[in-house]
PDB file of C-alpha atoms in Angstrom:
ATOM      1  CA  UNK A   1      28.270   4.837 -20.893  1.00  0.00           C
ATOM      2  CA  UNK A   2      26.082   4.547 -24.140  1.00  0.00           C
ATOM      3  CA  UNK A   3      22.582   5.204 -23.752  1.00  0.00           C
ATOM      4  CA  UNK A   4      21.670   1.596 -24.832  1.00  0.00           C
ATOM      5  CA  UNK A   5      23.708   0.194 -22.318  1.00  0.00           C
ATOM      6  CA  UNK A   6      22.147   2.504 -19.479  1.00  0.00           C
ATOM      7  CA  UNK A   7      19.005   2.041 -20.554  1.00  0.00           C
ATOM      8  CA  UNK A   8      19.623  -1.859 -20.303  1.00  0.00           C
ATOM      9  CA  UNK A   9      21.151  -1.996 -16.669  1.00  0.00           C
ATOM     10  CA  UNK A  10      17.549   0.019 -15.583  1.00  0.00           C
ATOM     11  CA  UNK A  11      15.780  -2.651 -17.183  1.00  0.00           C
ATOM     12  CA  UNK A  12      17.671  -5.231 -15.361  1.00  0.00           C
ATOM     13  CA  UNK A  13      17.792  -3.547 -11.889  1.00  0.00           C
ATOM     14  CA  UNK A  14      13.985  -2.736 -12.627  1.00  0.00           C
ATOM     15  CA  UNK A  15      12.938  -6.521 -13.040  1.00  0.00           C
ATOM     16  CA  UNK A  16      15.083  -7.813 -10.456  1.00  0.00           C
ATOM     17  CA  UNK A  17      13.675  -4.819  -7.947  1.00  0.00           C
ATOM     18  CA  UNK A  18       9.979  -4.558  -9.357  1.00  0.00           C
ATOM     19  CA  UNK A  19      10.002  -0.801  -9.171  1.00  0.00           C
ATOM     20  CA  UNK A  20      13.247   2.203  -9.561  1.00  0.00           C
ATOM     21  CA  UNK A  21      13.038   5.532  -8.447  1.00  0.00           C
ATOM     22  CA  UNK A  22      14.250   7.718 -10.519  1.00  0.00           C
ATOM     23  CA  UNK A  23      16.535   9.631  -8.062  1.00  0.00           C
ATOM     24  CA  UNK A  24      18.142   6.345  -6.932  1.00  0.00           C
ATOM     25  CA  UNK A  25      18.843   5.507 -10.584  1.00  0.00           C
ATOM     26  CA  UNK A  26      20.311   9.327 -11.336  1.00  0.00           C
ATOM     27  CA  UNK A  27      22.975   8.666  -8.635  1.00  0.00           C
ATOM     28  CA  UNK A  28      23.685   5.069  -9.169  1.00  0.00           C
ATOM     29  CA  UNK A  29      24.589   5.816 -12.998  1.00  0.00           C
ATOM     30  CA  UNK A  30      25.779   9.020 -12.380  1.00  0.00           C
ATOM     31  CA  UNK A  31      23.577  11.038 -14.513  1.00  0.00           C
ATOM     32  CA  UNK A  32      20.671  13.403 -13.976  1.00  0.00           C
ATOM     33  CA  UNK A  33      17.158  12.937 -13.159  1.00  0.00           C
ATOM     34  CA  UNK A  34      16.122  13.861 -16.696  1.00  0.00           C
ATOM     35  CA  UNK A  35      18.359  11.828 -18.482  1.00  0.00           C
ATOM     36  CA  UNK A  36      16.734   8.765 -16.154  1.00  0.00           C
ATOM     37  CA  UNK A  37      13.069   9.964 -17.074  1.00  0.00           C
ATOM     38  CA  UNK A  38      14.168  10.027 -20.772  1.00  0.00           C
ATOM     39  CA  UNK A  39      15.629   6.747 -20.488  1.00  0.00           C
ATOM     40  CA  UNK A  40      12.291   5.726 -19.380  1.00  0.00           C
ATOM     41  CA  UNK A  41      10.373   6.856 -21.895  1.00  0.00           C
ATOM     42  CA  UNK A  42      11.771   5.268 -24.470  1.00  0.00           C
ATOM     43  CA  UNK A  43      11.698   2.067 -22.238  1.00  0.00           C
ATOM     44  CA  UNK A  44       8.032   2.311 -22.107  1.00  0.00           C
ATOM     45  CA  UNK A  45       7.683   3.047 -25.860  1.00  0.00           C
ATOM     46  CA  UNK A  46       9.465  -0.088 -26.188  1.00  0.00           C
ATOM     47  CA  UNK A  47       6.859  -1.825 -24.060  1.00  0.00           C
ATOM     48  CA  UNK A  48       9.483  -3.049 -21.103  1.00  0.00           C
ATOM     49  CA  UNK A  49       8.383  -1.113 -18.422  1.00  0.00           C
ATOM     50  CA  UNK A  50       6.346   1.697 -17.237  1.00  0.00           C
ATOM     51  CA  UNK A  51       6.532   4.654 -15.914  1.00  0.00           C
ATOM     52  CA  UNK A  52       4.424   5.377 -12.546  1.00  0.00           C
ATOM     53  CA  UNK A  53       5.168   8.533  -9.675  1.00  0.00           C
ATOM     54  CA  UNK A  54       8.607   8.740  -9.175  1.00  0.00           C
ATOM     55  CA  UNK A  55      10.091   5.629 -11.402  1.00  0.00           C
ATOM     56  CA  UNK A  56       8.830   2.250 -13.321  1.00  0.00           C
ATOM     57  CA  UNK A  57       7.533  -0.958 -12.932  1.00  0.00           C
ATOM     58  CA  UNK A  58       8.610  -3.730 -15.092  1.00  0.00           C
ATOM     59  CA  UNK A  59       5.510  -4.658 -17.284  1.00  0.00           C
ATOM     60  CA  UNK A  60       4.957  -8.178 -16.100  1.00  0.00           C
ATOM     61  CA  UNK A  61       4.932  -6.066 -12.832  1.00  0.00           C
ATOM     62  CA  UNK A  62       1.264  -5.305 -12.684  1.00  0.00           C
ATOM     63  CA  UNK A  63      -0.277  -8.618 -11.736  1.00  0.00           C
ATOM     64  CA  UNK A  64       2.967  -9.477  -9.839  1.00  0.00           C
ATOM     65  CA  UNK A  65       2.283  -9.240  -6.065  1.00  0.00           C
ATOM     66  CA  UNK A  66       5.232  -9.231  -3.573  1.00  0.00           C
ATOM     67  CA  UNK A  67       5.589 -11.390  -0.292  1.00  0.00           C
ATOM     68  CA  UNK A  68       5.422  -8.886   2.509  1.00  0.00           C
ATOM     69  CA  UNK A  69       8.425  -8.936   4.734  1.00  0.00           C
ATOM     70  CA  UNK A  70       7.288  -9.818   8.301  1.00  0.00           C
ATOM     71  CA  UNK A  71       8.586  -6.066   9.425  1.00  0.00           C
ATOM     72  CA  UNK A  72       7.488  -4.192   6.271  1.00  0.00           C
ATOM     73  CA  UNK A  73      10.668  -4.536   4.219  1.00  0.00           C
ATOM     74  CA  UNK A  74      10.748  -1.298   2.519  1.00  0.00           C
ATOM     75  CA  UNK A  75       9.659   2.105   3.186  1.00  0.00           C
ATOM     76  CA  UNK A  76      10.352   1.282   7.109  1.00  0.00           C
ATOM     77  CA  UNK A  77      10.873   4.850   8.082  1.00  0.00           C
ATOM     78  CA  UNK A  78       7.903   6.243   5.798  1.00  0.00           C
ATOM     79  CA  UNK A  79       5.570   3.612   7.681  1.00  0.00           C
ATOM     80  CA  UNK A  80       6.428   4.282  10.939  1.00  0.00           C
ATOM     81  CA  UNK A  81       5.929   7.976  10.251  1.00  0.00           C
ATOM     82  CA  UNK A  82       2.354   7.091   9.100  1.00  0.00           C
ATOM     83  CA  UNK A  83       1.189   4.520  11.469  1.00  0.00           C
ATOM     84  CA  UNK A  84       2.340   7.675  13.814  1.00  0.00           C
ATOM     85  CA  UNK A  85       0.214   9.809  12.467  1.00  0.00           C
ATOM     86  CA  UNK A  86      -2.550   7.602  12.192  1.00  0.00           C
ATOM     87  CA  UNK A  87      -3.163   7.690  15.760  1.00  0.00           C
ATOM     88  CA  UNK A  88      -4.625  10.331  16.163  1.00  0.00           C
ATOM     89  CA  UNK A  89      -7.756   8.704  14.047  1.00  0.00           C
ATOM     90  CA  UNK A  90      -8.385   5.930  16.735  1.00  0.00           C
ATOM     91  CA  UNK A  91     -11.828   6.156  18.195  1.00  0.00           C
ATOM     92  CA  UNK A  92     -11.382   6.790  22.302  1.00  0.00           C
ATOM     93  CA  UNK A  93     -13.275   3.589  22.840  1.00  0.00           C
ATOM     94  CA  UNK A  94     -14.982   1.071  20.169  1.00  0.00           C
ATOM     95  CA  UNK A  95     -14.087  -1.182  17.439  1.00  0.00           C
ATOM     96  CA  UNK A  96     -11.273  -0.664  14.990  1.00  0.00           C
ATOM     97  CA  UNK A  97     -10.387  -2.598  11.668  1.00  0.00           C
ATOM     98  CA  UNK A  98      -7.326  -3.179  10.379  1.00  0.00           C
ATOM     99  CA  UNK A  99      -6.662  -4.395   6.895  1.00  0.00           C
ATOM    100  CA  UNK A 100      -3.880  -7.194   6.074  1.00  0.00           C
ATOM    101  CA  UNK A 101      -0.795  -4.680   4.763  1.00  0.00           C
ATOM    102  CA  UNK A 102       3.151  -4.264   6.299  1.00  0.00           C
ATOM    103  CA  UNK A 103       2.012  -0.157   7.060  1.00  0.00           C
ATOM    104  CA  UNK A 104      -1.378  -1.352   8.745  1.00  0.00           C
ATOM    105  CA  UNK A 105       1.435  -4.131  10.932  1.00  0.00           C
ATOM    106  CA  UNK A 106       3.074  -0.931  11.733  1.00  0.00           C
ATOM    107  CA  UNK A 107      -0.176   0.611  12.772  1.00  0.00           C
ATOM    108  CA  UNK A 108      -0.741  -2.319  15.229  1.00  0.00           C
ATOM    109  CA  UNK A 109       2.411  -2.474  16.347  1.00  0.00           C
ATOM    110  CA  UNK A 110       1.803   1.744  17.724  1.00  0.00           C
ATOM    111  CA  UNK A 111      -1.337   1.209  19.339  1.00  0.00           C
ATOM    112  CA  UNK A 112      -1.497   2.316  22.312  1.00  0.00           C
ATOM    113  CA  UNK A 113      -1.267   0.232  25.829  1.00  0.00           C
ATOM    114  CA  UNK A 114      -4.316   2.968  27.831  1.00  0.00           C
ATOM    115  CA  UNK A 115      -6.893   2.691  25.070  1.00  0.00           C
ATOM    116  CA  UNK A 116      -9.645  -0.260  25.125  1.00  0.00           C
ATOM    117  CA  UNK A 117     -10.362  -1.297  22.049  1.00  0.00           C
ATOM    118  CA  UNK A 118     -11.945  -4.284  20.213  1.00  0.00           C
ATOM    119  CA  UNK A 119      -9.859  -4.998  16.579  1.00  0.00           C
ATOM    120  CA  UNK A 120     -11.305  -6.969  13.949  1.00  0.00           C
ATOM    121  CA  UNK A 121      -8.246  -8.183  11.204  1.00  0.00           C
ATOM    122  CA  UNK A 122      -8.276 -10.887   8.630  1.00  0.00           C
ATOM    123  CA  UNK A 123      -4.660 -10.760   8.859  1.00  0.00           C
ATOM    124  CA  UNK A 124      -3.275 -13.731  10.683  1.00  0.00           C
ATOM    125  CA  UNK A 125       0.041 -11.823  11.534  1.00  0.00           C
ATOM    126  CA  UNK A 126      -1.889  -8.440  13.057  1.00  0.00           C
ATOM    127  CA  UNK A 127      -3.497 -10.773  14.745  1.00  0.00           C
ATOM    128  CA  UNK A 128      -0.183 -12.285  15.850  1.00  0.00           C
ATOM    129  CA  UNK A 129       1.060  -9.402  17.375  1.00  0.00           C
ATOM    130  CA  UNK A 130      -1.834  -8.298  19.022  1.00  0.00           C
ATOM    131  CA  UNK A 131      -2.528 -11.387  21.133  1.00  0.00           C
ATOM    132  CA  UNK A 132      -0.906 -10.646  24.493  1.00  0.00           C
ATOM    133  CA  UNK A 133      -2.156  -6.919  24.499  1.00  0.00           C
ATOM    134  CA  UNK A 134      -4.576  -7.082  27.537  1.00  0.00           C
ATOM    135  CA  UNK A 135      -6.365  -3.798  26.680  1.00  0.00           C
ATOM    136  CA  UNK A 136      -7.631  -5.223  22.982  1.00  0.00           C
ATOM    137  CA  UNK A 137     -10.502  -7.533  21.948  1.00  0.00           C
ATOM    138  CA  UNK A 138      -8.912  -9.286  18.853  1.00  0.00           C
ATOM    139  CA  UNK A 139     -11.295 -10.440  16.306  1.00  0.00           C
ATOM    140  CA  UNK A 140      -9.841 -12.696  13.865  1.00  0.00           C
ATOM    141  CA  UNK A 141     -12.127 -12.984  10.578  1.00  0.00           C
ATOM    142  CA  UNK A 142     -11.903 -16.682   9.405  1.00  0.00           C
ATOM    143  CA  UNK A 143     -11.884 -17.797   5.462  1.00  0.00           C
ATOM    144  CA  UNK A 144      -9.615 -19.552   3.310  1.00  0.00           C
ATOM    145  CA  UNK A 145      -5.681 -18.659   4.082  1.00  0.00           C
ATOM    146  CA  UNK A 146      -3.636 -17.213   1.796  1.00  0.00           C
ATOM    147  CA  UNK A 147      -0.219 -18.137   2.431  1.00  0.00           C
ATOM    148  CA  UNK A 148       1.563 -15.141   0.572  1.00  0.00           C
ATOM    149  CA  UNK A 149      -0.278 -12.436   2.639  1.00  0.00           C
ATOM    150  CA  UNK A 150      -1.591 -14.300   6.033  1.00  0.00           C
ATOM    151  CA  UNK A 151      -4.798 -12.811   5.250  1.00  0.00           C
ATOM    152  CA  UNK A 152      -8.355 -14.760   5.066  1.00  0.00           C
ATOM    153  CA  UNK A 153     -10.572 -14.804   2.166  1.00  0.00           C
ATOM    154  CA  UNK A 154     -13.624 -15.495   0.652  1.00  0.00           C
ATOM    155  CA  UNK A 155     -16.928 -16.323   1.398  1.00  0.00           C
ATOM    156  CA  UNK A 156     -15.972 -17.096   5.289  1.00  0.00           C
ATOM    157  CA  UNK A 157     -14.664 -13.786   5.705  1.00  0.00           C
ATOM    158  CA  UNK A 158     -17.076 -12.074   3.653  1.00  0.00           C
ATOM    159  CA  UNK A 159     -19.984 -13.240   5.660  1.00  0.00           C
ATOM    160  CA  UNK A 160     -17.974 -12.356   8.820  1.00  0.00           C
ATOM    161  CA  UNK A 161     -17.708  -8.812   7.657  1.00  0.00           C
ATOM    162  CA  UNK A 162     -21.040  -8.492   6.073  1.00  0.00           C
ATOM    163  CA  UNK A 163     -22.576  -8.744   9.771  1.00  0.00           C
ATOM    164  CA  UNK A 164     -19.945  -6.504  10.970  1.00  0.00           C
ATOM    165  CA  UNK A 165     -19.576  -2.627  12.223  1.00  0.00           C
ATOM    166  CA  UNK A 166     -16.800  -0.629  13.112  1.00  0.00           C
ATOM    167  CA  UNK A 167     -15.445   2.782  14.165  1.00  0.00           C
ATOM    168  CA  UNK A 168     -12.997   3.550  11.406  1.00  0.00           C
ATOM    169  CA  UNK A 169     -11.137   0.606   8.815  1.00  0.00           C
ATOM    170  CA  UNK A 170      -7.774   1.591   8.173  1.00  0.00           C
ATOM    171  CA  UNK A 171      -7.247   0.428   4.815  1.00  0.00           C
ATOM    172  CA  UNK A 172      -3.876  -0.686   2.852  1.00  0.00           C
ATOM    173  CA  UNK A 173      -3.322  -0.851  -0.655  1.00  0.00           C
ATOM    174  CA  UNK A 174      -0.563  -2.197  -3.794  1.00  0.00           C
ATOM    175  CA  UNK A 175      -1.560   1.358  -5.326  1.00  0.00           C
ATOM    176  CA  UNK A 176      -3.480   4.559  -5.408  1.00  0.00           C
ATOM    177  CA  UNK A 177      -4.134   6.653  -8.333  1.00  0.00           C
ATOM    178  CA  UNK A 178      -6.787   9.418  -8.990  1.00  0.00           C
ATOM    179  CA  UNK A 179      -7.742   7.802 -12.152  1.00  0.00           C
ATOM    180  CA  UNK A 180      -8.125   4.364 -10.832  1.00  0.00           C
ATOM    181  CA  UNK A 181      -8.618   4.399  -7.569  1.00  0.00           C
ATOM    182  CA  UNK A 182      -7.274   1.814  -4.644  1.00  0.00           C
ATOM    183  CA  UNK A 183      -6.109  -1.598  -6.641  1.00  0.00           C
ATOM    184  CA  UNK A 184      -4.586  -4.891  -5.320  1.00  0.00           C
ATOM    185  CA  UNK A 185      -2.946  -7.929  -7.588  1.00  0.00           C
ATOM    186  CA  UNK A 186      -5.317 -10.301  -5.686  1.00  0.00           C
ATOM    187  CA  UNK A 187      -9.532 -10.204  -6.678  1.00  0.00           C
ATOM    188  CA  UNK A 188      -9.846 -12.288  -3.586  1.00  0.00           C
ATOM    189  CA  UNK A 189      -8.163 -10.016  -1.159  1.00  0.00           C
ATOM    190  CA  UNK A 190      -9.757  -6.856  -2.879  1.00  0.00           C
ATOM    191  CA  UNK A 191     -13.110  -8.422  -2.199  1.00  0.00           C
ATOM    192  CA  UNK A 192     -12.425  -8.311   1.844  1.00  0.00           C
ATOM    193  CA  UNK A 193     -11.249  -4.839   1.362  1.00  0.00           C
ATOM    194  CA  UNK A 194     -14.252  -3.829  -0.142  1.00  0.00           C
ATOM    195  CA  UNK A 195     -16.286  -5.318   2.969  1.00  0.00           C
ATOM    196  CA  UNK A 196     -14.193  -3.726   5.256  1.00  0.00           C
ATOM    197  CA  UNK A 197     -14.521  -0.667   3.841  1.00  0.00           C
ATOM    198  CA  UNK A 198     -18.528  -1.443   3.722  1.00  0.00           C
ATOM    199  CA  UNK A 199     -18.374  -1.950   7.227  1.00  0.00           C
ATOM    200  CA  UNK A 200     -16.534   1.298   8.399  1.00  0.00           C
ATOM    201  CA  UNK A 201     -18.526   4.277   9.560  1.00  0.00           C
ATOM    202  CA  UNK A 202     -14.860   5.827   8.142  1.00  0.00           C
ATOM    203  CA  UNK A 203     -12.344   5.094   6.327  1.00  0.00           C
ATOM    204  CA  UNK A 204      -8.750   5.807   6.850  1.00  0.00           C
ATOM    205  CA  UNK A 205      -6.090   4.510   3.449  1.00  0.00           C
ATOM    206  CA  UNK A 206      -2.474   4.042   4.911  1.00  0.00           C
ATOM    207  CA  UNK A 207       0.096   4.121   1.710  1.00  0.00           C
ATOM    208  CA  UNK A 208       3.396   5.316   1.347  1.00  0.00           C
ATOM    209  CA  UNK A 209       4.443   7.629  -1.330  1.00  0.00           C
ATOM    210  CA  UNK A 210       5.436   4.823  -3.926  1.00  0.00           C
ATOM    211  CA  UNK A 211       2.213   3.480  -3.832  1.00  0.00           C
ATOM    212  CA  UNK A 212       0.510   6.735  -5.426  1.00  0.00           C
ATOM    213  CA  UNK A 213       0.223   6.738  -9.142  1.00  0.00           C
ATOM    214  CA  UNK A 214       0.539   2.972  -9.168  1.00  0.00           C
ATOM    215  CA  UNK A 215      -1.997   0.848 -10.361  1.00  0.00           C
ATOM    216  CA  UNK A 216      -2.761  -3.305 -10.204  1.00  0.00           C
ATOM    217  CA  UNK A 217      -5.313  -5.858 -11.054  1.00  0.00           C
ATOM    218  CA  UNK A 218      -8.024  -5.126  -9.104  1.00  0.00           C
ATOM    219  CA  UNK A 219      -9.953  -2.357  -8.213  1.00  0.00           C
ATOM    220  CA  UNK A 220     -11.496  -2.031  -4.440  1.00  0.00           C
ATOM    221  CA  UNK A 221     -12.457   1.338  -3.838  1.00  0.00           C
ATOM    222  CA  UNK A 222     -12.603   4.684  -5.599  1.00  0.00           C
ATOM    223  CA  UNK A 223     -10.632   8.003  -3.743  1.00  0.00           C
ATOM    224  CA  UNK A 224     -14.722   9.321  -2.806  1.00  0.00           C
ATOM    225  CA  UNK A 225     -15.049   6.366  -0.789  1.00  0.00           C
ATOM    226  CA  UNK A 226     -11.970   7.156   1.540  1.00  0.00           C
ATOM    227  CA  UNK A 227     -12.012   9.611   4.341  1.00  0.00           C
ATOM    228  CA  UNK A 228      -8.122  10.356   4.897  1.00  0.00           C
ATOM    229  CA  UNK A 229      -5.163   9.370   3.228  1.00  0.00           C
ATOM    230  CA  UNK A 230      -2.714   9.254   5.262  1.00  0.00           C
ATOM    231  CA  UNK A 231       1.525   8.977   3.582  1.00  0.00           C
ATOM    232  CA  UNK A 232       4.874  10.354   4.089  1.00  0.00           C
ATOM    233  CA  UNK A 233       6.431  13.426   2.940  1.00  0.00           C
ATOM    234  CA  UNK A 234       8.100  11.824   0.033  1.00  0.00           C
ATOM    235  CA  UNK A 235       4.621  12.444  -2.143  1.00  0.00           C
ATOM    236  CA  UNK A 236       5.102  15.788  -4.176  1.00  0.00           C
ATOM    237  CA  UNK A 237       2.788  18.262  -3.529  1.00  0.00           C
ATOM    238  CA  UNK A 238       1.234  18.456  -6.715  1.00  0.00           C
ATOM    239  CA  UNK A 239      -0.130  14.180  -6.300  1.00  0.00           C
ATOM    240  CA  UNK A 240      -0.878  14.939  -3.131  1.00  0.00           C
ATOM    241  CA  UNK A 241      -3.369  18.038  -4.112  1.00  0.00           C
ATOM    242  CA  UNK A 242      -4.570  15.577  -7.117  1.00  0.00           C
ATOM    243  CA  UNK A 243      -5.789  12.644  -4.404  1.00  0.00           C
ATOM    244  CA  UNK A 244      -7.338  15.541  -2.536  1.00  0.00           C
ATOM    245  CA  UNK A 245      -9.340  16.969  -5.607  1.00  0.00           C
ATOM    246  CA  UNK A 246     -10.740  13.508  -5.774  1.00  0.00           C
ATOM    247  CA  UNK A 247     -12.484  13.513  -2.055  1.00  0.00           C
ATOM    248  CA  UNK A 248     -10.343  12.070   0.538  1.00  0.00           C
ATOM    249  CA  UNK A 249      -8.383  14.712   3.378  1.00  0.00           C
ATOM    250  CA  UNK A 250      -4.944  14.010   2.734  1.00  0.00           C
ATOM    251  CA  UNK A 251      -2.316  14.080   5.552  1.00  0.00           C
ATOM    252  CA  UNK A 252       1.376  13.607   5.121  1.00  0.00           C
ATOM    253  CA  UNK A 253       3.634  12.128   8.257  1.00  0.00           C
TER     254      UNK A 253
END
């Protein structure tokens, strides 16, 4: 296969996918993983895609904001590994937050049945799930609906939050970088992520390893603001020791 005509099918898988991994691509085309990251370069010297950890994004990639499958889609293993681990930063007894995101669904979904706890979500579908648990106190913030995420915005929500104090917020994100920070596609839904975090005596980010290096619209949080990260084992070592220089603890499930 000529390089031109590689190089085109990983454009086309990369816009119909919105993100490659360069391992998956290597073994697909039957070539190595250099050859894929030099395909890539040139493909983001041509202005087509770019490169974040571990593959590319099509260009028209970074405002574009994915409907989350009801059971997380993607990544399924690698979330239930870190909704797992995030256990063990539940408060005994209290108030919890949990941020609209398919790894923070998993999250809910683990909780356990012997632990009382009061849970305050803007997510319509945590919300959802948690509604015949006789153990939790589910606080549904109100706002304007978004019906691509099932999460409440604005200045309903806002307000809600404002006047509002919890344990630990366990946070999702589109992408984590330590140059930017924690970014979303939506300026609406980073706004109630900044209140949650606001309203957190801690703060515990839930991303899986093809969220790190990626970067979207809106910023909602810098690494110093976040307690733990929490991902899978699929982030090298070297990202993980970079979000680490930049303040939070960093745990991989």
């Amino acid at each position: 296969m000529y390089a031109e005509e590689r190089q085109q099918r990983i454009v086309d898988r990369c816009r119909a996918r919105q993100r490659v991994e360069v391992s998956a691509l290597a073994e697909e085309l039957a070539v190595t993983s250099e050859t894929i990251r030099r395909d890539l370069r040139v493909l983001e010297r041509r202005g087509v895609l770019r490169r974040v950890h571990g593959g590319a994004v099509p260009v028209e990639g970074i405002g574009f904001e994915p409907v989350p499958m009801p059971t997380g889609g993607v990544m399924t293993a690698e979330k239930a590994r870190i909704a797992r681990a995030a256990l063990a930063e539940l408060p005994e007894e209290g108030t919890i937050l949990l941020d609209a995101g398919t790894t923070t669904a998993r999250l809910a979904d683990e909780l356990p049945s012997d632990r009382i706890l009061t849970v305050v979500t803007h997510s319509v579908r945590i919300a959802l799930m948690l509604t015949t648990r006789p153990n939790l106190t589910v606080m549904l913030v109100g706002g304007r609906l978004r019906g691509r995420t099932l999460a409440t915005v604005d200045t309903w929500a806002l307000r809600a939050l404002k006047d509002t104090f919890v344990e630990v917020a366990f946070l999702a994100t589109s992408g984590v970088s330590p140059a930017r920070g924690l970014t979303t596609p939506d300026s609406a839904e980073a706004s109630i992520k900044r209140a949650a975090i606001g309203s957190a005596r801690r703060c515990v980010l839930l991303a899986d390893h093809t969220k790190v290096g990626d970067d979207h619209f809106t910023k909602f949080a810098a690494l110093n603001e976040i307690d733990t990260v929490i991902t899978d084992s699929g982030l090298d070592a070297g990202s993980a020791a970079e979000l680490a220089a930049a303040g939070p603890k960093v745990i991989t499930a």
